[in-house]
């Protein structure tokens, strides 16, 4: 029997299968650190997991959960992750 890997969503704090969540990693060394989706789940370093919904994403941003989960002490830029969830045409922030 295959083992199911579970992770906790940093937005809603619900546990779910890792395949149901998006893994997010911090890339680059600049400030603010840029968050990027890791669809293959293979990027090195710590990862945070979030459901692919705007509700969970907004909760995670409001709670500053990405920075905490990734052990970052600087601001984070999460625009790339938002675009991967809502799509570039539906992004209400208008960020590129």
GROMACS .gro file of C-alpha atoms in nm:
model
   96
    1UNK     CA    1   0.000   0.000   0.000
    2UNK     CA    2   0.139   0.340  -0.101
    3UNK     CA    3   0.206   0.595   0.169
    4UNK     CA    4   0.018   0.924   0.128
    5UNK     CA    5   0.231   1.228   0.208
    6UNK     CA    6   0.031   1.495   0.390
    7UNK     CA    7   0.121   1.860   0.436
    8UNK     CA    8  -0.045   2.153   0.612
    9UNK     CA    9  -0.174   2.449   0.412
   10UNK     CA   10  -0.016   2.769   0.547
   11UNK     CA   11  -0.339   2.955   0.466
   12UNK     CA   12  -0.623   2.755   0.618
   13UNK     CA   13  -0.403   2.525   0.834
   14UNK     CA   14  -0.588   2.214   0.709
   15UNK     CA   15  -0.389   1.899   0.637
   16UNK     CA   16  -0.414   1.764   0.283
   17UNK     CA   17  -0.233   1.533   0.046
   18UNK     CA   18   0.081   1.697  -0.092
   19UNK     CA   19  -0.059   1.649  -0.443
   20UNK     CA   20  -0.356   1.876  -0.357
   21UNK     CA   21  -0.130   2.164  -0.251
   22UNK     CA   22   0.113   2.396  -0.428
   23UNK     CA   23   0.466   2.395  -0.290
   24UNK     CA   24   0.614   2.744  -0.265
   25UNK     CA   25   0.986   2.823  -0.230
   26UNK     CA   26   1.189   3.142  -0.189
   27UNK     CA   27   1.426   3.212  -0.478
   28UNK     CA   28   1.708   3.462  -0.512
   29UNK     CA   29   1.897   3.651  -0.247
   30UNK     CA   30   1.751   3.996  -0.306
   31UNK     CA   31   1.519   4.175  -0.067
   32UNK     CA   32   1.228   4.128  -0.088
   33UNK     CA   33   1.269   3.755  -0.144
   34UNK     CA   34   1.064   3.630  -0.440
   35UNK     CA   35   0.830   3.338  -0.382
   36UNK     CA   36   0.788   3.094  -0.668
   37UNK     CA   37   0.565   2.790  -0.717
   38UNK     CA   38   0.750   2.457  -0.728
   39UNK     CA   39   0.515   2.228  -0.927
   40UNK     CA   40   0.768   1.942  -0.941
   41UNK     CA   41   0.834   1.965  -0.566
   42UNK     CA   42   1.205   1.935  -0.638
   43UNK     CA   43   1.355   2.277  -0.564
   44UNK     CA   44   1.617   2.273  -0.288
   45UNK     CA   45   1.549   2.419   0.054
   46UNK     CA   46   1.243   2.473   0.266
   47UNK     CA   47   0.900   2.481   0.111
   48UNK     CA   48   0.560   2.606   0.222
   49UNK     CA   49   0.238   2.449   0.098
   50UNK     CA   50  -0.089   2.622   0.013
   51UNK     CA   51  -0.416   2.515  -0.148
   52UNK     CA   52  -0.447   2.648  -0.506
   53UNK     CA   53  -0.731   2.884  -0.410
   54UNK     CA   54  -0.735   3.259  -0.367
   55UNK     CA   55  -0.897   3.217  -0.024
   56UNK     CA   56  -0.606   3.016   0.118
   57UNK     CA   57  -0.349   3.231  -0.060
   58UNK     CA   58  -0.501   3.553   0.078
   59UNK     CA   59  -0.514   3.404   0.429
   60UNK     CA   60  -0.149   3.304   0.406
   61UNK     CA   61  -0.049   3.653   0.290
   62UNK     CA   62  -0.256   3.826   0.557
   63UNK     CA   63  -0.105   3.606   0.830
   64UNK     CA   64   0.247   3.649   0.682
   65UNK     CA   65   0.262   3.270   0.686
   66UNK     CA   66   0.496   3.231   0.387
   67UNK     CA   67   0.779   3.418   0.557
   68UNK     CA   68   0.729   3.227   0.881
   69UNK     CA   69   0.709   2.885   0.716
   70UNK     CA   70   1.018   2.954   0.505
   71UNK     CA   71   1.209   3.104   0.801
   72UNK     CA   72   1.256   3.438   0.626
   73UNK     CA   73   1.313   3.757   0.821
   74UNK     CA   74   1.269   3.990   0.524
   75UNK     CA   75   0.968   4.093   0.313
   76UNK     CA   76   0.847   3.851   0.046
   77UNK     CA   77   0.711   3.915  -0.303
   78UNK     CA   78   0.437   3.660  -0.372
   79UNK     CA   79   0.310   3.794  -0.707
   80UNK     CA   80   0.441   3.492  -0.905
   81UNK     CA   81   0.253   3.251  -0.680
   82UNK     CA   82  -0.068   3.458  -0.704
   83UNK     CA   83  -0.045   3.454  -1.085
   84UNK     CA   84  -0.002   3.076  -1.085
   85UNK     CA   85  -0.321   3.041  -0.879
   86UNK     CA   86  -0.552   3.298  -1.040
   87UNK     CA   87  -0.390   3.337  -1.381
   88UNK     CA   88  -0.230   3.655  -1.520
   89UNK     CA   89  -0.554   3.795  -1.662
   90UNK     CA   90  -0.748   3.757  -1.336
   91UNK     CA   91  -0.489   3.909  -1.100
   92UNK     CA   92  -0.673   4.188  -0.914
   93UNK     CA   93  -0.346   4.346  -0.798
   94UNK     CA   94  -0.242   4.416  -1.155
   95UNK     CA   95   0.117   4.313  -1.079
   96UNK     CA   96   0.334   4.182  -1.360
   0.00000   0.00000   0.00000
